[in-house]
Coordinates of C-alpha atoms in Angstrom, one line a residue:
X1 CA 93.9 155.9 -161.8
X2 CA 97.2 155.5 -161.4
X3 CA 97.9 154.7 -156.5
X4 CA 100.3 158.0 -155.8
X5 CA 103.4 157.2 -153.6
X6 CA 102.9 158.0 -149.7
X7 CA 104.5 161.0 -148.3
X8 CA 108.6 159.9 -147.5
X9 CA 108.4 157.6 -150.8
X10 CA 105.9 154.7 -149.8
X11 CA 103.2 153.4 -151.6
X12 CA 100.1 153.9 -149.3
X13 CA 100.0 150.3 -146.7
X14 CA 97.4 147.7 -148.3
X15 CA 96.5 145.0 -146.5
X16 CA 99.9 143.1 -146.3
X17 CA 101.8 146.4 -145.7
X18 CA 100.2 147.4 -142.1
X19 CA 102.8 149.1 -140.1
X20 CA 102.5 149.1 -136.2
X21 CA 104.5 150.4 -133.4
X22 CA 107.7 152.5 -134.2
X23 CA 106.7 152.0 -138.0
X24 CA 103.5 153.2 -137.8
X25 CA 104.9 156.1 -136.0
X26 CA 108.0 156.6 -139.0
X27 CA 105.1 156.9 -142.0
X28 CA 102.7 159.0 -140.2
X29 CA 105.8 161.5 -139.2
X30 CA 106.6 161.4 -143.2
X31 CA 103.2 162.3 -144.1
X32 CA 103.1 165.0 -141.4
X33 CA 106.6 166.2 -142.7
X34 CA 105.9 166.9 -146.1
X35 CA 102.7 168.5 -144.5
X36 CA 104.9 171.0 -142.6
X37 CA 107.0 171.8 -145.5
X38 CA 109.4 169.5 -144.2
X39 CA 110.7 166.8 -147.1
X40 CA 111.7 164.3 -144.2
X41 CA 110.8 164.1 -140.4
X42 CA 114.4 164.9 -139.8
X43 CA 114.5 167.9 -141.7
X44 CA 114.7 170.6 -139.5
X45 CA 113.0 173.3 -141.4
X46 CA 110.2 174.1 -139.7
X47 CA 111.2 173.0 -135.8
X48 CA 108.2 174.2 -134.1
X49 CA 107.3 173.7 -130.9
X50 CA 108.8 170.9 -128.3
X51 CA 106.0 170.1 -127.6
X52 CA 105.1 169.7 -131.8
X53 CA 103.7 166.1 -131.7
X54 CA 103.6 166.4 -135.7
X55 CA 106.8 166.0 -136.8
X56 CA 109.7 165.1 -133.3
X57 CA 110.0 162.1 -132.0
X58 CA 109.3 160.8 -128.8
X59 CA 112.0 162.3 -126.4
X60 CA 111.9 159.2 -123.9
X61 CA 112.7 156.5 -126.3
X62 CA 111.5 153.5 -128.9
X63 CA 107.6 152.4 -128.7
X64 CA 104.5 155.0 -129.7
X65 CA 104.6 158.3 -127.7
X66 CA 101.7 158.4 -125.2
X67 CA 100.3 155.0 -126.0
X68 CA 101.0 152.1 -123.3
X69 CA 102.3 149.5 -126.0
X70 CA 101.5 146.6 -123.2
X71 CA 98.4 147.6 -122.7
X72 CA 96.5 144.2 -123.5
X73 CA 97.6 141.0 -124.4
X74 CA 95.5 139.8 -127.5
X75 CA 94.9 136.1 -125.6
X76 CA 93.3 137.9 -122.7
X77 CA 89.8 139.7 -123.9
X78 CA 88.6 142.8 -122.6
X79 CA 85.5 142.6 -119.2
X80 CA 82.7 144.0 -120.0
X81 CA 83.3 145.0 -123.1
X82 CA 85.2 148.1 -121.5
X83 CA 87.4 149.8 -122.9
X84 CA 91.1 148.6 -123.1
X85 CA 92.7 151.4 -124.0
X86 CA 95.3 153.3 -121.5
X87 CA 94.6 156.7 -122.1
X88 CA 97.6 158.7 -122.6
X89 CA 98.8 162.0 -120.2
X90 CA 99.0 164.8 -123.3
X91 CA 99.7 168.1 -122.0
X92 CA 97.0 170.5 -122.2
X93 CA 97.5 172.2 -125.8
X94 CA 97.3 175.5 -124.9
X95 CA 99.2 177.5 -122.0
X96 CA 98.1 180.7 -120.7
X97 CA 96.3 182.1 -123.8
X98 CA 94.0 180.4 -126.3
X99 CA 96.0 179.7 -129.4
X100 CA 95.2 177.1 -132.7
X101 CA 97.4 174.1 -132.7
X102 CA 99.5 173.6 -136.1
X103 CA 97.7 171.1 -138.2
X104 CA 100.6 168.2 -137.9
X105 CA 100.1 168.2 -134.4
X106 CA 96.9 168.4 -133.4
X107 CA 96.2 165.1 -135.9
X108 CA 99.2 163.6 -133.9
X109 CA 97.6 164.1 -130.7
X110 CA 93.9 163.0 -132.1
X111 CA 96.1 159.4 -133.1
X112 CA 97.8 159.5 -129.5
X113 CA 94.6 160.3 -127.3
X114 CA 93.0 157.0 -127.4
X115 CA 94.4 153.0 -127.6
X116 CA 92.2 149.8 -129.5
X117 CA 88.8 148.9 -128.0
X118 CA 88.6 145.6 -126.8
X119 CA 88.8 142.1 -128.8
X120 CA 86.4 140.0 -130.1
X121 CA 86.7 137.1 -132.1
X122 CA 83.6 136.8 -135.0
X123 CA 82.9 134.3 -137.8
X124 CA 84.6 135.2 -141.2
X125 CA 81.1 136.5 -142.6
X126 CA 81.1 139.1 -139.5
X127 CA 84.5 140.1 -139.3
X128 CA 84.6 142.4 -142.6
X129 CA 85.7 145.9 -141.6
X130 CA 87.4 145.5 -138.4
X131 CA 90.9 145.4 -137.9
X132 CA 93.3 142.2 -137.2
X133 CA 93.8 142.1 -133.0
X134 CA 96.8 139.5 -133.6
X135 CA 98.6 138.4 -136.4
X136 CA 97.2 136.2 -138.9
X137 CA 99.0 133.0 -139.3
X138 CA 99.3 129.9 -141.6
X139 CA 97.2 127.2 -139.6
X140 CA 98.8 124.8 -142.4
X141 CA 101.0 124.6 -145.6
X142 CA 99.4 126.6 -148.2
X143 CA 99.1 124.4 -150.5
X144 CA 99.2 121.9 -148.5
X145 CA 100.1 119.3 -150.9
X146 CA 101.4 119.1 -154.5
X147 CA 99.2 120.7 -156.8
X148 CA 98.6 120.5 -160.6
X149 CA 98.6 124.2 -161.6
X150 CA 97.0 123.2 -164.9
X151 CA 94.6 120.9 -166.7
X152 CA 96.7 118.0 -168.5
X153 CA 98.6 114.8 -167.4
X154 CA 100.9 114.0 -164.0
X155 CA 103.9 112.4 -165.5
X156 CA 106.7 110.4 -164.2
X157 CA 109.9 110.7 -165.4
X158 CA 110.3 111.2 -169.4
X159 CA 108.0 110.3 -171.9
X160 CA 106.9 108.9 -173.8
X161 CA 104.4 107.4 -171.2
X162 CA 101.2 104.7 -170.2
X163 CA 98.3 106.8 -169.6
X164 CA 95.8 104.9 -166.8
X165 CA 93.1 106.5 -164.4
X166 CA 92.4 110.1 -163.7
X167 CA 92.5 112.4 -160.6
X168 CA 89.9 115.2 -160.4
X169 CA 90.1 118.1 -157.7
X170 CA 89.4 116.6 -154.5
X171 CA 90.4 113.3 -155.3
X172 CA 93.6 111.0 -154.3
X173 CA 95.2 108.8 -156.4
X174 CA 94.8 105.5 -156.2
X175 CA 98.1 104.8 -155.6
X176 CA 102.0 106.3 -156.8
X177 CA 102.5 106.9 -159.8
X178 CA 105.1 104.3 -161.9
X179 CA 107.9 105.9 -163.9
X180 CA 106.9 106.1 -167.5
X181 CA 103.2 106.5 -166.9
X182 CA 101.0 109.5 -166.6
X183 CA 97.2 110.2 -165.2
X184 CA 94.7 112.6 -166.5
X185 CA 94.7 115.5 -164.0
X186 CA 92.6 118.7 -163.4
X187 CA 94.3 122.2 -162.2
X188 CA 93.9 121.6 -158.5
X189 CA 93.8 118.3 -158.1
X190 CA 96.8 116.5 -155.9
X191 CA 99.6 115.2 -157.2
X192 CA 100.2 111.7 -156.9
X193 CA 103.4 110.8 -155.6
X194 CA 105.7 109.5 -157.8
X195 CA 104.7 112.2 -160.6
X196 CA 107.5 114.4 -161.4
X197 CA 105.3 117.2 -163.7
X198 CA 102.5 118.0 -165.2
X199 CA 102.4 118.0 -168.8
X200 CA 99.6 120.7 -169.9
X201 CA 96.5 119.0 -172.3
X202 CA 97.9 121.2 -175.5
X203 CA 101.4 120.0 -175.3
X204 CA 100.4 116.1 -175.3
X205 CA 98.7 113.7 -177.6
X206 CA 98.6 110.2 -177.4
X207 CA 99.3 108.3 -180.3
X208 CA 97.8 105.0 -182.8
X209 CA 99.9 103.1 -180.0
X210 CA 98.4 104.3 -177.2
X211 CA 101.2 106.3 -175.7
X212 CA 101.5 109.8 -174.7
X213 CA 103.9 112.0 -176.3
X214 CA 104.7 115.6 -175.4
X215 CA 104.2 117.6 -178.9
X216 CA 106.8 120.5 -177.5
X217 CA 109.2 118.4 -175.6
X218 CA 108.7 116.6 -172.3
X219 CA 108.3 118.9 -170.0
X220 CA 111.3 120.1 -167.1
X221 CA 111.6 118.3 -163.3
X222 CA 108.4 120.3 -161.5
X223 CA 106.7 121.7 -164.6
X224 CA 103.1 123.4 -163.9
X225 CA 103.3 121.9 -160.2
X226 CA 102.2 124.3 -157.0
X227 CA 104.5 122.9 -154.6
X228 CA 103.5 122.4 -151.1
X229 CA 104.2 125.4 -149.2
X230 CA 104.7 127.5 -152.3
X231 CA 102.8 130.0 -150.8
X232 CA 103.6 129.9 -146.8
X233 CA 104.7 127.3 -144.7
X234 CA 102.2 126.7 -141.4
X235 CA 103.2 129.2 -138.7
X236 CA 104.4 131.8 -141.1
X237 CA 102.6 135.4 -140.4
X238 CA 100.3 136.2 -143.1
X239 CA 99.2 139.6 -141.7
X240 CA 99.9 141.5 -139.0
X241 CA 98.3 143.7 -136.2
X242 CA 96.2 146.1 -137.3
X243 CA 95.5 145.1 -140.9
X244 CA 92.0 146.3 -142.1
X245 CA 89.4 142.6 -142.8
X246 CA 88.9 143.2 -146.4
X247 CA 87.3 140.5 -149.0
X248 CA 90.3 139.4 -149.9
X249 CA 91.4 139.3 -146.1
X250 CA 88.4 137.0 -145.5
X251 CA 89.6 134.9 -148.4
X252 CA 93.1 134.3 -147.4
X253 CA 91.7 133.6 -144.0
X254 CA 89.2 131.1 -145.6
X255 CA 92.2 129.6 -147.4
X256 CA 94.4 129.1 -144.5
X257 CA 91.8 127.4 -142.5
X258 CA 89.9 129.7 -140.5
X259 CA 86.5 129.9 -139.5
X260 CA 86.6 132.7 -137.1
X261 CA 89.4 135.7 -136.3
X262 CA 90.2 138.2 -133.6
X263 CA 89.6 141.8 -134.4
X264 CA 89.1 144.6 -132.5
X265 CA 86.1 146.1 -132.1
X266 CA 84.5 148.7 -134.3
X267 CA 84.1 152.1 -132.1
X268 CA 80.6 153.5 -131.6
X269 CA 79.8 157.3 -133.3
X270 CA 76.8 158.9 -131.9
X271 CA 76.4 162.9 -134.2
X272 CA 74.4 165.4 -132.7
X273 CA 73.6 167.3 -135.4
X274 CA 73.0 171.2 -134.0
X275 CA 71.5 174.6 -135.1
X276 CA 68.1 176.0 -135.2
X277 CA 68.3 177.0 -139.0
X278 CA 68.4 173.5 -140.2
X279 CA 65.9 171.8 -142.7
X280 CA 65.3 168.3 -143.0
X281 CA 63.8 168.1 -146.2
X282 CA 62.4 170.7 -148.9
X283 CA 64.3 173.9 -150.3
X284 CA 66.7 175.9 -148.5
X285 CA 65.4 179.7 -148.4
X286 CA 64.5 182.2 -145.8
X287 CA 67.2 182.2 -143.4
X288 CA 66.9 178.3 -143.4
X289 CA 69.6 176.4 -145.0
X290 CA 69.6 171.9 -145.8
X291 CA 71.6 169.8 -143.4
X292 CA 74.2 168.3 -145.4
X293 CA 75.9 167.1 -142.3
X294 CA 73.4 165.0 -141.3
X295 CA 73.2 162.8 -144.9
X296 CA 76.9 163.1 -145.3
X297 CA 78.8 161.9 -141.7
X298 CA 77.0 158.5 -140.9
X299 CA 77.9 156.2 -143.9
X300 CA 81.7 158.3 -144.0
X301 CA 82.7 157.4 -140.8
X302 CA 81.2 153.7 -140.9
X303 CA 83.7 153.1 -143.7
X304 CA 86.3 155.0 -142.2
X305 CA 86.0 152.2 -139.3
X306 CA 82.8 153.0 -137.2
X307 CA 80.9 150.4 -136.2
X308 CA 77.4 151.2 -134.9
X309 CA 76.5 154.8 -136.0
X310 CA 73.3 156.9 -135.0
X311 CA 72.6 160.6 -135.8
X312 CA 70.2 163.2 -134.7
X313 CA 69.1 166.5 -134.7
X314 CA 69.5 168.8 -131.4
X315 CA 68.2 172.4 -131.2
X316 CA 70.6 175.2 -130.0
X317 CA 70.1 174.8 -126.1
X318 CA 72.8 174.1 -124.1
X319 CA 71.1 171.8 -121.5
X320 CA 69.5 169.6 -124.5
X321 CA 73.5 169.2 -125.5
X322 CA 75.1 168.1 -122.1
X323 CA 72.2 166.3 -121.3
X324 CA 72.5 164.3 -124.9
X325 CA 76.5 164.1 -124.1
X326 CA 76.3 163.2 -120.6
X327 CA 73.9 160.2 -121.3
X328 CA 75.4 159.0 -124.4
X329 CA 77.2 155.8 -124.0
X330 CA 79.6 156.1 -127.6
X331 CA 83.1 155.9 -127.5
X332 CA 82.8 158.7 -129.8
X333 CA 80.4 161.4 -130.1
X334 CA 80.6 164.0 -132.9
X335 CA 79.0 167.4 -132.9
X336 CA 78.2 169.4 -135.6
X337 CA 78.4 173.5 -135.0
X338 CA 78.4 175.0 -132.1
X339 CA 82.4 175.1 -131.7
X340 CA 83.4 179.0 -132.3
X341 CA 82.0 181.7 -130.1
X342 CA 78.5 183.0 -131.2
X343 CA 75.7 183.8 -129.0
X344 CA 74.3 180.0 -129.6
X345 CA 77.8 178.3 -129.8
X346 CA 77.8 176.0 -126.8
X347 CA 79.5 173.2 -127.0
X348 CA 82.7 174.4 -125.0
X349 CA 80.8 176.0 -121.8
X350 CA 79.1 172.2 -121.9
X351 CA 82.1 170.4 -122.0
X352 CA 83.6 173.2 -119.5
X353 CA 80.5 172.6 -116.7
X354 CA 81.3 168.2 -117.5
X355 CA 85.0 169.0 -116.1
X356 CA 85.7 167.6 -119.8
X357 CA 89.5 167.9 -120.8
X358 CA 90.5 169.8 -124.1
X359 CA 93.4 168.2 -125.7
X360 CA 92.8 169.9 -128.8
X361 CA 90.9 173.2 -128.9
X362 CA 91.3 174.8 -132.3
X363 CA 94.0 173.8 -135.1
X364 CA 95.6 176.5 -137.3
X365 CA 93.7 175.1 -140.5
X366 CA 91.4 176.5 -143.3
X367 CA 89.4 175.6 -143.3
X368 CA 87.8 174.5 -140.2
X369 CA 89.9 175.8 -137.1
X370 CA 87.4 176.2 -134.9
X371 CA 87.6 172.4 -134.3
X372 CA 88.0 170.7 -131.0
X373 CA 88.7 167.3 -129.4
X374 CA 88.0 166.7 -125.6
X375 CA 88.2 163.5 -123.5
X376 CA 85.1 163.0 -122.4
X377 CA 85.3 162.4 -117.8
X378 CA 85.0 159.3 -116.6
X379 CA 85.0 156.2 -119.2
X380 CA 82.9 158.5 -121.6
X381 CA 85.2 158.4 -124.7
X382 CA 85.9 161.1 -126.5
X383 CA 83.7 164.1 -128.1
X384 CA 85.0 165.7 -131.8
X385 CA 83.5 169.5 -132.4
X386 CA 83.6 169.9 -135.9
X387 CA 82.5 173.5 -137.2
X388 CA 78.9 173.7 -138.8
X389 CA 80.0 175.3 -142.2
X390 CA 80.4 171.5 -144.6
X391 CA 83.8 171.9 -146.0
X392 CA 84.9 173.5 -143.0
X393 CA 83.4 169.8 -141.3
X394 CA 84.8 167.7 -143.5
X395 CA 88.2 169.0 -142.7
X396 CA 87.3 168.4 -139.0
X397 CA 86.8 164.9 -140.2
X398 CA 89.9 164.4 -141.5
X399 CA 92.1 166.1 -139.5
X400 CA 90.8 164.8 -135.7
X401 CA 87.9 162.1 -136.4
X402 CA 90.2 160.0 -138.3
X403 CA 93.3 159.7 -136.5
X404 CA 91.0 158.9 -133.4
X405 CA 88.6 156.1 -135.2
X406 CA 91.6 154.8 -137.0
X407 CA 93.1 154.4 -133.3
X408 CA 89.9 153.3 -131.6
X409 CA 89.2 150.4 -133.9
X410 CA 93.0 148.8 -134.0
X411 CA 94.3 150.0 -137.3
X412 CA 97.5 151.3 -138.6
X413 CA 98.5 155.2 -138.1
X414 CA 96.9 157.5 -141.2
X415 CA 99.0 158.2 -143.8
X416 CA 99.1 160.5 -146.8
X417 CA 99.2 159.9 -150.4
X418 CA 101.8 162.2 -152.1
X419 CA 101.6 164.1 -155.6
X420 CA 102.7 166.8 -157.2
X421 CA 100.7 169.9 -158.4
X422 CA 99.3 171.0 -161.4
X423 CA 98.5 174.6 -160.4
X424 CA 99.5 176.9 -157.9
X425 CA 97.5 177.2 -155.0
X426 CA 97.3 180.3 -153.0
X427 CA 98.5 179.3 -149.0
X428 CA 97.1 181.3 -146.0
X429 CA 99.6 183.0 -144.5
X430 CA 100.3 181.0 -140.8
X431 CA 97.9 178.0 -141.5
X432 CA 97.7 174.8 -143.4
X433 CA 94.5 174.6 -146.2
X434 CA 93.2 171.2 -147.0
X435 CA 91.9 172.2 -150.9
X436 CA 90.5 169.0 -152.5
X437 CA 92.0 167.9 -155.2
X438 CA 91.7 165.5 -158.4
X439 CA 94.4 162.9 -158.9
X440 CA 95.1 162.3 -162.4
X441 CA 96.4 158.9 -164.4
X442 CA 99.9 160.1 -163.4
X443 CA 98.9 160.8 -160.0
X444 CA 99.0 164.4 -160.0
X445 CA 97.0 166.5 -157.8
X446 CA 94.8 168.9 -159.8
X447 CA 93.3 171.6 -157.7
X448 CA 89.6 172.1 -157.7
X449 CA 87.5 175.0 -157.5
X450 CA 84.8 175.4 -154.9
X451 CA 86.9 174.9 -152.1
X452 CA 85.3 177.9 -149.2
X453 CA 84.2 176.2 -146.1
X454 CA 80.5 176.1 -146.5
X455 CA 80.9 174.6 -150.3
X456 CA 80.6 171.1 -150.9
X457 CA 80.8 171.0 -154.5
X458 CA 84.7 170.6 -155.0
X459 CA 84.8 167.7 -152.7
X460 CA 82.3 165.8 -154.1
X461 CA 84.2 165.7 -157.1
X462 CA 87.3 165.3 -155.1
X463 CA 90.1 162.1 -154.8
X464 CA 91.1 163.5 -151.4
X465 CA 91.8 166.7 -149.9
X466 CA 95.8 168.3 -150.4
X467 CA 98.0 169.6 -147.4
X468 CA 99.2 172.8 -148.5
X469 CA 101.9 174.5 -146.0
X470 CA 101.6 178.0 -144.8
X471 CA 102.4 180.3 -147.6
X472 CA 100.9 178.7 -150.6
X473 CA 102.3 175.8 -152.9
X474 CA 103.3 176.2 -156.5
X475 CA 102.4 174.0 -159.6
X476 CA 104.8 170.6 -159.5
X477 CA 105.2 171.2 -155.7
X478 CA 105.3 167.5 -153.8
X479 CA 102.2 167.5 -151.2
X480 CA 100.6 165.3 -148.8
X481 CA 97.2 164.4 -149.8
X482 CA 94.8 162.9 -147.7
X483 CA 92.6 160.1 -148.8
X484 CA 88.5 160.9 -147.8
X485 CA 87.6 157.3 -147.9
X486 CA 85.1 157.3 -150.1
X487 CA 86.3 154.5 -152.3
X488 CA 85.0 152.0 -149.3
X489 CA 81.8 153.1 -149.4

């Protein structure tokens, strides 16, 4: 499958493509643009609200809005293992009368509500999955000497030439090498000095007289040679702030020489899993229904940068929930249900009697608006509400739980892929849908079936999840489409 081209015409950031700062800021406002029904963050067709942290800048000048960009220095580690980040001072989202937040914003706020957790520095083997804390770079050349890129003879000057001695990988020559000789030499091995190429096994042969002659002509000044430095020279930044550890992060690391790095910590999830009509195992049937929540959030947000992640069930009692809020000691908890305003929907009466601050409460989304994020009193970290219908959940997921992990855990802002449409798909009239979608090998987004908010059959089959504005999208429509993560499971 073909990688589709970020919202604003970038490819989504791999490892050595990790924006931060102002950048970060710019691809995350292109994503939530073309979101909006906006084709560039300057575009002002959809204005909004002043207050619309989804698509304006920040009115007070460069650096991320709401997020202290001094907050630590990366060669002073956290005490305690507290947190480090400088919580910022977001208005409360809604004025005098409850109202749902557009989409773009409330996922801007849920990236703005929290800074990195603290730094730690771990051996290579430890530090997959965490982010960069500080720039990764070059200890040393890479290579760090004249290399033979290929399996033949290190020649000096132009044949034909004296063959003597040999140099395997690992090995120094014995000495320099004289003009018009050569030594046998394996692909990595050093060069000896004095050698001016490499002339590969299949172009030589060495004749009755017991010279070597190239059979294709002698080959040109620095032939099949990795130059010192070819790669980076030492101090050179590698990879910057925020970059995700991946295998091949640990093997460029390994490369250049290190044996540990600094990441930021992973942040802590506890789920509390509510609702009386759950079942655990066996059958749904007679008013009971599975929990599908419970299987399908603990490995998702562990590869969406979680570190340690528990889960457990909670019945429908309010004093069981603040009591399993109040003592839990995760920089994020995530409920499941209990966010709208049934007769056993309790979360925001709990949160209300904690003095617990609402920063997002309810997004104009389908579906899933009944979603919330609060900041948690004292140093308790933050609670997501995501509703209890599955779809409805995972759009919870994606729209708060991300933005917030991504910035707990270091990493660079979410972005979006981008695709065009195969089909039309119906909008709802004042929110955004997230409808997940297949991307085919010319990374078009084909719209699935089964896409209600208690279905989980379309996004199971589903690439990611596409941003369609207000109104409805038609076939060959650009849109924003949001990556679920499951490809790093």
């Amino acid at each position: 499958m073909n990688v589709p081209a970020t919202a604003g015409g970038a490819r989504d950031r791999g490892a050595g493509d990790a924006v931060t700062g102002d950048a970060a800021d710019d691809e995350l406002d292109a994503a939530l643009a073309l979101a909006d029904g906006r084709s560039s963050p300057g575009d002002p067709g959809n204005p909004g609200d002043p207050d619309d942290l989804g698509g304006l800048r920040d009115p007070h000048g460069p650096g991320r809005p709401g997020r202290d960009t001094t907050r630590h220095d990366p060669g002073q580690p956290p005490s305690g293992g507290a947190r480090t980040g400088v919580r910022s001072p977001l208005p409360r989202p809604h004025g005098g009368g409850h109202h749902d937040l557009p989409w773009p914003q409330a996922r801007r706020i849920a990236w703005h509500a929290a800074g990195p957790l603290g730094r730690v520095t771990l051996p290579l083997a430890e530090a997959l999955g965490h982010a960069l804390a500080e720039p990764l770079t070059a200890l040393v050349d890479l290579p760090s000497f004249d290399t033979s890129a290929m399996d033949g003879w290190a020649v000096a000057g132009p044949g034909p030439w004296r063959p003597e001695g040999s140099v395997l990988a690992g090995q120094r020559a014995a000495g320099p090498l004289l003009d018009g000789h050569a030594t046998v030499i394996a692909t990595g091995a050093a060069l000896p000095s004095g050698a001016t190429a490499v002339l590969r096994s299949e172009h030589g042969r060495i004749t009755d007289d017991g010279l070597l002659h190239a059979t294709r002509g002698g080959p040109e000044p620095g032939q099949d040679v990795r130059p010192r430095g070819q790669e980076c020279r030492g101090g050179d930044e590698l990879l910057a702030t925020g970059v995700p550890v991946t295998p091949a992060v640990l093997g460029l690391a390994a490369a250049a020489g290190y044996d540990r790095l600094a990441v930021t910590a992973r942040p802590s999830v506890e789920i509390l899993v509510l609702g009386d009509e759950l079942l655990d195992v066996g059958t749904p049937g007679g008013g009971r229904v599975r929990d599908a929540l419970g299987p399908l959030l603990p490995g998702w947000l562990t590869a969406l940068g979680a570190g340690k992640v528990s889960a457990r069930r909670l019945k429908d009692d309010a004093g069981l929930l603040e009591d399993a809020v109040t003592a839990s000691t995760a920089d994020l908890v995530v409920t499941t249900g209990g966010t709208a305003g049934g007769p056993v929907d309790f979360v925001h009466p709990v949160l209300a009697r904690m003095g617990a601050r609402l920063l997002v409460d309810g997004v104009a989304v389908r579906p899933g608006h009944p979603m919330l994020l609060a900041e948690l009193p004292g140093d308790g970290g933050h609670l997501v509400g995501l509703p209890g219908n599955p779809l409805a959940a995972v759009s919870g997921v994606l729209t708060l739980a991300v933005p917030l992990l991504r910035a707990l855990a270091g990493r660079t802002a979410p972005g979006a892929y981008e695709a065009r449409l195969t089909g039309d798909v119906p909008g709802h009239p004042t929110d955004t849908r997230l409808v997940p979608v297949i991307l085919d090998e010319e990374s078009q987004a084909a719209p699935l079936r089964f896409s209600g908010p208690a279905m989980l059959r379309g996004i199971a089959a589903a690439d990611g999840m596409a941003v369609i504005p207000p109104g409805g999208a038609a076939k060959g429509d650009r849109t924003a489409v949001l990556e679920t993560g499951w490809g790093r499971l």
